[in-house]
Short mmCIF file of C-alpha atoms and ligand atoms in Angstrom, two decimals:
data_model
loop_
_atom_site.label_atom_id
_atom_site.label_comp_id
_atom_site.label_asym_id
_atom_site.label_seq_id
_atom_site.Cartn_x
_atom_site.Cartn_y
_atom_site.Cartn_z
CA MET A 1 10.16 -14.63 14.76
CA ALA A 2 6.51 -14.89 13.68
CA LYS A 3 4.37 -16.64 11.13
CA ILE A 4 2.55 -14.14 9.18
CA PHE A 5 -0.34 -14.29 6.76
CA ILE A 6 -0.14 -11.66 3.96
CA THR A 7 -2.80 -10.75 1.48
CA GLY A 8 -1.59 -9.25 -1.80
CA GLY A 9 1.89 -10.41 -1.40
CA ALA A 10 2.82 -10.31 -5.12
CA GLY A 11 1.91 -6.61 -5.29
CA PHE A 12 4.24 -3.61 -5.12
CA ILE A 13 4.16 -2.90 -1.42
CA GLY A 14 3.27 -6.42 -0.23
CA SER A 15 6.30 -8.01 -2.08
CA THR A 16 8.72 -5.30 -0.78
CA THR A 17 7.67 -5.59 2.65
CA SER A 18 7.83 -9.48 2.52
CA GLU A 19 11.49 -9.28 1.73
CA ARG A 20 12.25 -7.34 4.78
CA LEU A 21 9.97 -9.62 7.02
CA LEU A 22 11.79 -12.76 5.67
CA LYS A 23 15.27 -11.18 6.23
CA GLU A 24 14.24 -10.42 9.75
CA GLY A 25 13.50 -14.21 10.29
CA ASN A 26 9.67 -14.43 9.87
CA ASP A 27 7.72 -17.01 7.84
CA ILE A 28 5.15 -16.03 5.36
CA VAL A 29 1.96 -17.37 3.81
CA THR A 30 0.42 -15.15 1.08
CA ILE A 31 -2.68 -15.07 -1.04
CA ASP A 32 -2.61 -13.23 -4.23
CA ASN A 33 -4.94 -13.52 -7.31
CA PHE A 34 -2.54 -11.97 -9.79
CA ASN A 35 -5.21 -9.99 -11.32
CA ASN A 36 -4.81 -8.00 -14.45
CA TYR A 37 -5.31 -4.53 -13.00
CA TYR A 38 -1.75 -4.14 -14.35
CA ASP A 39 0.53 -6.53 -16.25
CA PRO A 40 0.56 -9.81 -13.94
CA LYS A 41 4.01 -10.65 -15.40
CA LEU A 42 5.19 -7.76 -12.96
CA LYS A 43 3.72 -9.63 -10.02
CA GLU A 44 5.20 -12.86 -11.05
CA GLU A 45 8.57 -11.22 -11.21
CA ASN A 46 8.00 -9.77 -7.63
CA LEU A 47 7.04 -13.23 -6.46
CA ARG A 48 10.26 -14.77 -7.98
CA ILE A 49 12.37 -12.08 -6.03
CA VAL A 50 10.49 -12.83 -2.80
CA GLU A 51 10.95 -16.55 -3.25
CA ASN A 52 14.71 -16.28 -3.84
CA CYS A 53 15.00 -14.14 -0.78
CA ALA A 54 13.16 -16.85 1.44
CA LYS A 55 15.69 -19.37 0.02
CA GLN A 56 18.62 -17.19 0.67
CA TYR A 57 17.55 -16.63 4.37
CA HIS A 58 16.25 -20.14 4.85
CA ARG A 59 12.72 -18.96 5.84
CA SER A 60 9.38 -20.67 4.86
CA TYR A 61 7.37 -18.78 2.01
CA GLN A 62 4.21 -20.16 0.48
CA CYS A 63 2.19 -18.21 -2.17
CA ILE A 64 -1.59 -19.38 -2.69
CA ARG A 65 -2.95 -18.25 -5.96
CA GLY A 66 -6.39 -17.50 -4.90
CA ASP A 67 -9.08 -14.62 -4.08
CA ILE A 68 -9.65 -13.15 -0.56
CA ARG A 69 -13.31 -13.29 -1.31
CA ASP A 70 -13.21 -17.19 -1.71
CA LYS A 71 -14.37 -18.57 1.62
CA GLU A 72 -13.17 -22.07 1.09
CA VAL A 73 -9.71 -21.13 0.05
CA MET A 74 -9.21 -18.71 3.00
CA ASN A 75 -10.57 -21.08 5.45
CA LYS A 76 -8.42 -23.75 4.34
CA ILE A 77 -5.40 -21.55 4.64
CA PHE A 78 -6.34 -20.69 8.24
CA GLU A 79 -7.09 -24.26 9.08
CA GLU A 80 -3.60 -25.46 7.87
CA ASN A 81 -1.65 -22.67 9.63
CA ASN A 82 -1.21 -21.14 12.90
CA PHE A 83 -0.71 -17.51 12.22
CA ASP A 84 0.68 -14.96 14.76
CA ALA A 85 -0.40 -11.97 12.73
CA VAL A 86 -1.91 -10.84 9.43
CA ILE A 87 -1.12 -7.96 7.05
CA HIS A 88 -4.02 -7.07 4.72
CA TRP A 89 -2.79 -5.30 1.40
CA ALA A 90 -5.04 -7.15 -1.15
CA ALA A 91 -7.49 -4.60 -2.56
CA ASN A 92 -8.52 -2.78 -5.65
CA ALA A 93 -6.23 0.11 -5.30
CA GLY A 94 -7.00 2.84 -7.93
CA VAL A 95 -8.93 5.98 -7.23
CA ARG A 96 -10.24 6.86 -10.70
CA PRO A 97 -11.22 3.15 -11.79
CA SER A 98 -13.33 3.18 -8.59
CA ILE A 99 -15.65 5.67 -9.97
CA GLU A 100 -16.09 3.46 -13.18
CA ASP A 101 -16.78 0.24 -11.38
CA PRO A 102 -17.76 0.94 -7.55
CA LEU A 103 -19.46 -2.49 -7.07
CA PHE A 104 -16.33 -4.34 -7.74
CA TYR A 105 -14.40 -1.97 -5.32
CA VAL A 106 -16.90 -2.77 -2.62
CA ASP A 107 -16.81 -6.44 -3.33
CA VAL A 108 -13.12 -6.93 -3.12
CA ASN A 109 -12.30 -4.22 -0.42
CA ILE A 110 -15.20 -4.68 1.85
CA ASN A 111 -16.53 -8.31 1.22
CA GLY A 112 -12.84 -9.41 0.97
CA LEU A 113 -11.99 -7.85 4.15
CA MET A 114 -15.04 -9.20 5.95
CA ASN A 115 -14.02 -12.82 4.64
CA LEU A 116 -10.59 -12.24 6.26
CA LEU A 117 -12.03 -10.89 9.49
CA GLU A 118 -14.45 -13.82 9.74
CA CYS A 119 -11.40 -16.25 9.30
CA MET A 120 -9.49 -14.28 11.89
CA ARG A 121 -12.39 -14.78 14.32
CA LEU A 122 -13.09 -18.29 13.69
CA HIS A 123 -9.55 -19.34 13.88
CA HIS A 124 -8.59 -17.04 16.80
CA VAL A 125 -5.87 -15.05 15.20
CA LYS A 126 -5.56 -11.87 17.10
CA LYS A 127 -3.33 -9.43 15.50
CA LEU A 128 -4.03 -7.48 12.24
CA VAL A 129 -2.30 -4.64 10.22
CA PHE A 130 -4.98 -3.27 7.84
CA ILE A 131 -3.76 -1.02 4.97
CA SER A 132 -5.88 2.02 4.56
CA SER A 133 -5.14 5.17 2.56
CA SER A 134 -4.72 8.92 3.04
CA SER A 135 -7.71 9.17 0.46
CA VAL A 136 -9.99 8.87 3.41
CA TYR A 137 -9.22 12.54 4.26
CA GLY A 138 -10.80 13.65 0.95
CA ASN A 139 -10.52 17.35 0.58
CA ASN A 140 -9.56 18.09 4.09
CA LYS A 141 -9.20 21.79 4.48
CA LYS A 142 -6.69 21.45 7.35
CA VAL A 143 -3.22 20.53 6.69
CA PRO A 144 -1.28 18.61 7.49
CA PHE A 145 -3.79 15.66 7.94
CA SER A 146 -4.06 14.11 11.51
CA GLU A 147 -5.62 10.94 12.63
CA LYS A 148 -7.90 13.10 14.76
CA ASP A 149 -9.34 14.92 11.84
CA PRO A 150 -12.95 13.87 10.82
CA VAL A 151 -12.98 11.64 7.77
CA ASP A 152 -16.57 11.59 6.83
CA ASN A 153 -16.27 13.01 3.50
CA PRO A 154 -14.47 10.48 1.09
CA ILE A 155 -14.73 11.81 -2.65
CA SER A 156 -14.32 8.37 -4.30
CA PRO A 157 -15.69 4.96 -3.75
CA TYR A 158 -12.05 3.67 -3.12
CA ALA A 159 -11.64 6.17 -0.29
CA ALA A 160 -15.06 5.18 1.12
CA THR A 161 -14.12 1.42 1.03
CA LYS A 162 -10.95 2.21 2.93
CA LYS A 163 -12.82 4.09 5.70
CA SER A 164 -15.45 1.50 5.85
CA GLY A 165 -12.58 -1.10 6.35
CA GLU A 166 -11.18 0.85 9.15
CA LEU A 167 -14.64 0.81 10.86
CA LEU A 168 -15.12 -2.96 10.30
CA CYS A 169 -11.84 -3.57 11.85
CA TYR A 170 -12.87 -1.49 14.82
CA THR A 171 -16.02 -3.63 15.19
CA TYR A 172 -13.94 -6.78 15.17
CA HIS A 173 -11.66 -5.19 17.90
CA ALA A 174 -14.50 -4.41 20.10
CA LEU A 175 -16.53 -7.67 19.63
CA PHE A 176 -13.78 -10.25 19.17
CA ASP A 177 -10.70 -8.54 20.71
CA ILE A 178 -8.63 -8.49 17.55
CA ASP A 179 -5.84 -5.94 17.96
CA VAL A 180 -5.54 -3.68 14.88
CA SER A 181 -3.48 -1.06 13.54
CA CYS A 182 -4.83 0.63 10.45
CA LEU A 183 -2.12 2.44 8.25
CA ARG A 184 -3.21 5.33 6.24
CA TYR A 185 -0.53 5.28 3.46
CA PHE A 186 0.38 8.52 1.56
CA THR A 187 1.06 8.02 -2.14
CA VAL A 188 3.70 5.25 -2.03
CA TYR A 189 6.71 5.22 -4.89
CA GLY A 190 9.93 3.46 -5.53
CA PRO A 191 11.14 0.49 -7.36
CA ARG A 192 8.16 -1.93 -8.39
CA GLN A 193 5.71 0.93 -8.08
CA ARG A 194 2.48 0.08 -9.95
CA PRO A 195 2.50 1.22 -13.55
CA ASP A 196 -0.73 3.11 -13.18
CA LEU A 197 0.65 5.63 -10.72
CA ALA A 198 2.14 8.94 -11.71
CA ILE A 199 5.74 8.43 -11.18
CA ASN A 200 5.93 5.43 -13.14
CA LYS A 201 3.72 6.56 -15.85
CA PHE A 202 5.51 9.98 -16.25
CA THR A 203 8.91 8.28 -16.23
CA ARG A 204 7.77 5.84 -19.21
CA LEU A 205 6.21 8.71 -21.11
CA MET A 206 9.08 10.96 -20.83
CA LEU A 207 11.43 8.15 -21.85
CA GLU A 208 9.30 7.44 -24.92
CA GLY A 209 9.26 11.03 -25.82
CA LYS A 210 5.49 11.33 -25.42
CA PRO A 211 3.47 14.11 -23.78
CA ILE A 212 2.68 13.96 -19.89
CA PRO A 213 -1.04 14.33 -19.16
CA MET A 214 -1.32 16.85 -16.31
CA PHE A 215 -4.63 16.95 -14.65
CA GLY A 216 -5.36 20.54 -13.37
CA ASP A 217 -2.88 23.44 -13.45
CA GLY A 218 0.00 21.49 -11.67
CA THR A 219 -0.60 22.92 -8.30
CA THR A 220 -2.31 20.00 -6.72
CA SER A 221 0.13 18.33 -4.30
CA ARG A 222 0.76 14.82 -2.91
CA ASP A 223 2.86 13.74 0.04
CA TYR A 224 4.93 11.00 -1.87
CA THR A 225 6.35 8.38 0.38
CA TYR A 226 9.36 6.30 -0.47
CA VAL A 227 8.50 2.47 -0.25
CA ASP A 228 11.40 1.76 2.26
CA ASP A 229 9.87 4.28 4.66
CA ILE A 230 6.54 2.62 4.25
CA VAL A 231 7.97 -0.96 4.74
CA ASP A 232 9.68 0.38 7.95
CA GLY A 233 6.43 1.98 9.20
CA THR A 234 4.49 -1.12 8.38
CA ILE A 235 6.89 -3.42 10.15
CA ARG A 236 6.98 -1.22 13.23
CA SER A 237 3.20 -1.13 13.43
CA LEU A 238 3.14 -4.93 12.99
CA LYS A 239 5.70 -5.41 15.99
CA TYR A 240 3.63 -2.88 18.02
CA THR A 241 0.46 -4.63 17.40
CA ILE A 242 1.87 -8.11 18.29
CA ASP A 243 3.67 -6.65 21.49
CA HIS A 244 0.74 -4.89 22.87
CA GLN A 245 -2.76 -5.77 24.14
CA ASP A 246 -6.03 -3.96 23.43
CA VAL A 247 -4.67 -2.20 20.36
CA TYR A 248 -6.97 -0.25 17.99
CA GLU A 249 -4.68 2.43 16.34
CA ILE A 250 -4.82 4.52 13.18
CA PHE A 251 -1.51 5.68 11.91
CA ASN A 252 -0.69 8.23 9.15
CA LEU A 253 2.38 6.94 7.21
CA GLY A 254 3.63 9.55 5.01
CA GLY A 255 6.75 11.54 4.16
CA SER A 256 5.26 15.00 5.27
CA HIS A 257 6.84 16.84 2.33
CA PRO A 258 4.09 17.39 -0.22
CA ILE A 259 5.30 18.43 -3.72
CA SER A 260 3.17 19.81 -6.62
CA LEU A 261 2.27 17.83 -9.58
CA LYS A 262 4.38 20.43 -11.63
CA GLY A 263 7.25 20.14 -9.15
CA LEU A 264 7.02 16.19 -9.54
CA ILE A 265 7.22 16.51 -13.29
CA ASP A 266 10.36 18.66 -13.00
CA VAL A 267 12.14 16.39 -10.50
CA ILE A 268 11.52 13.25 -12.89
CA ALA A 269 12.60 15.38 -15.88
CA ASN A 270 15.77 16.64 -14.17
CA THR A 271 16.66 13.10 -13.12
CA LEU A 272 16.13 11.80 -16.62
CA GLY A 273 17.69 14.80 -18.32
CA ILE A 274 14.76 15.22 -20.46
CA THR A 275 12.55 18.32 -21.34
CA PRO A 276 8.86 17.07 -20.64
CA ILE A 277 5.94 17.85 -23.14
CA ILE A 278 3.07 18.69 -21.01
CA ASP A 279 -0.55 18.18 -22.15
CA GLN A 280 -2.71 20.16 -19.45
CA LEU A 281 -6.11 18.52 -18.99
CA PRO A 282 -9.01 19.52 -16.83
CA MET A 283 -8.92 18.07 -13.13
CA GLN A 284 -10.30 14.44 -12.69
CA PRO A 285 -13.36 13.68 -10.40
CA GLY A 286 -12.21 11.84 -7.29
CA ASP A 287 -8.94 13.58 -7.22
CA VAL A 288 -8.04 15.57 -4.13
CA ASN A 289 -6.21 18.93 -4.07
CA ILE A 290 -3.48 18.06 -1.58
CA THR A 291 -2.53 15.20 0.74
CA TYR A 292 -0.15 16.02 3.65
CA SER A 293 0.62 13.86 6.54
CA ASP A 294 1.17 14.52 10.20
CA TYR A 295 2.87 11.44 11.37
CA THR A 296 3.47 12.54 14.86
CA HIS A 297 1.36 9.61 16.21
CA ALA A 298 3.47 7.15 14.35
CA LYS A 299 6.52 8.93 15.50
CA ASN A 300 5.44 8.78 19.18
CA LEU A 301 4.20 5.21 19.35
CA LEU A 302 6.44 3.44 16.63
CA ASP A 303 9.39 5.70 16.42
CA TYR A 304 8.63 6.09 12.67
CA GLU A 305 10.80 8.62 10.91
CA PRO A 306 10.78 8.82 7.09
CA GLN A 307 14.39 8.98 5.70
CA VAL A 308 14.16 9.39 1.85
CA ARG A 309 13.54 12.81 0.21
CA ILE A 310 11.89 12.93 -3.15
CA GLU A 311 15.02 13.55 -5.23
CA GLU A 312 16.83 10.56 -3.82
CA GLY A 313 13.74 8.50 -4.08
CA ILE A 314 13.03 9.39 -7.72
CA ARG A 315 16.74 8.69 -8.53
CA ASN A 316 16.31 5.20 -7.25
CA PHE A 317 13.12 4.63 -9.00
CA VAL A 318 14.39 5.87 -12.45
CA ASP A 319 17.70 3.73 -11.79
CA TRP A 320 15.39 0.72 -11.33
CA TYR A 321 13.05 1.69 -14.13
CA LYS A 322 15.75 2.04 -16.87
CA LYS A 323 17.35 -1.25 -15.79
CA GLU A 324 14.06 -3.09 -15.88
CA ASN A 325 13.04 -1.70 -19.13
CA GLY A 326 16.32 -2.12 -21.15
CA TYR A 327 17.32 1.59 -21.14
CA GLU A 328 20.79 0.68 -19.78
N1 NAD B 1 0.51 2.49 -3.60
C1 NAD B 1 -0.04 3.42 -2.97
O1 NAD B 1 0.39 4.62 -3.22
C2 NAD B 1 -0.92 3.19 -2.05
C3 NAD B 1 -1.43 4.40 -1.12
C4 NAD B 1 -2.30 4.02 -0.18
C5 NAD B 1 -2.85 2.78 0.15
N2 NAD B 1 -2.34 1.72 -0.63
C6 NAD B 1 -2.90 0.51 -0.34
O2 NAD B 1 -1.86 -0.56 -0.22
C7 NAD B 1 -2.20 -1.82 -0.81
C8 NAD B 1 -1.25 -2.33 -1.65
O3 NAD B 1 -1.02 -1.36 -2.92
P1 NAD B 1 -0.12 -1.65 -4.06
O4 NAD B 1 0.28 -0.30 -4.53
O5 NAD B 1 1.13 -2.52 -3.60
O6 NAD B 1 -0.96 -2.35 -5.08
P2 NAD B 1 -0.76 -3.65 -5.90
O7 NAD B 1 -1.96 -3.77 -6.84
O8 NAD B 1 0.56 -3.75 -6.42
O9 NAD B 1 -0.97 -4.77 -4.72
C9 NAD B 1 -2.17 -5.38 -4.42
C10 NAD B 1 -2.15 -6.93 -4.60
O10 NAD B 1 -3.34 -7.54 -4.15
C11 NAD B 1 -3.58 -8.39 -5.20
N3 NAD B 1 -5.11 -8.63 -5.15
C12 NAD B 1 -6.06 -7.63 -5.46
N4 NAD B 1 -7.37 -8.16 -5.32
C13 NAD B 1 -7.21 -9.51 -4.85
C14 NAD B 1 -8.09 -10.32 -4.40
N5 NAD B 1 -9.36 -10.27 -4.51
N6 NAD B 1 -7.65 -11.48 -3.97
C15 NAD B 1 -6.29 -11.66 -3.80
N7 NAD B 1 -5.43 -10.91 -4.19
C16 NAD B 1 -5.82 -9.72 -4.68
C17 NAD B 1 -3.18 -7.93 -6.48
O11 NAD B 1 -3.00 -8.92 -7.38
C18 NAD B 1 -1.81 -7.30 -6.17
O12 NAD B 1 -0.81 -8.16 -6.22
C19 NAD B 1 -3.58 -1.55 -1.27
O13 NAD B 1 -4.46 -2.07 -0.22
C20 NAD B 1 -3.77 -0.12 -1.54
O14 NAD B 1 -5.21 0.28 -1.44
C21 NAD B 1 -1.46 1.97 -1.61
#
């Protein structure tokens, strides 16, 4: 049992992981600013579910509505609590919008992380799980992607902020003995997925009978990873970081079964029983050709093994989406 500080706890992955942490007997304090990157009502709903879960399992759960860049708020949280560990999800998370507003991405993803690392240093909190992204691999030619591959060529400001975050975490590990696991998530999907991401967007458009914007010829591939597998890998890495000394590790958390964009559209269409209308558009800047994880390192150190294949995961997502949106 641990007391954990979570940033971005009202979001898609933060809220899903919080439920598991509470069920396993941990207490949580979270900070989230409920920004309007997507409809904040969805985050309020996530929060309500997590609060109910805390009640059901008799755990302590507190959500502070604030910004990770706010020094005063963050310091107060660390002054009032004695945390065993931190999981840092709060970030500006989209690839394409980071090209439109790079300064905002740097402000939240780098300055926000620095504010957190400083609070950890000042308040002697020594265990951190930092959420990075497969986007750090850019257009890596070698597949699958390994943590040993060079990641010096990010092709979006978002990816560059995540790589910078990994470096800053290393610096705080080296200087101040903060143990860190950096998790490179590969495109995460499942119930509560952000509405800006492909699976959610395509499902909505198909159900509304609208065309699906397909950027490129449909051959770009993504290693989609089901949220329960991501939750499992994240909690395994948290335990590893808490239980070991002198940790600085980078872990790929992926499903290792990339699927093409056209293949993904087909799986969603088959699940919905709908013939999709496809609107083919040029490739978007910042988009990589393929993501494909080699998760051997996470398997060896964490015993991480993803369980959910795309057909099953999409079925779960579609069932959830239809229920949430009044389709059944
Ligand atoms: N979803 C994916 O496929 C994916 C893949 C790789 C990495 N990641 C990373 O995982 C993390 C969570 O992603 P998600 O899909 O759950 O996104 P999300 O947007 O649903 O969750 C992020 C949460 O952080 C909060 N937040 C953002 N800026 C904040 C700030 N300045 N102060 C306080 N709270 C703030 C948001 O309100 C939101 O609730 C992000 O760091 C993202 O970069 C996600």
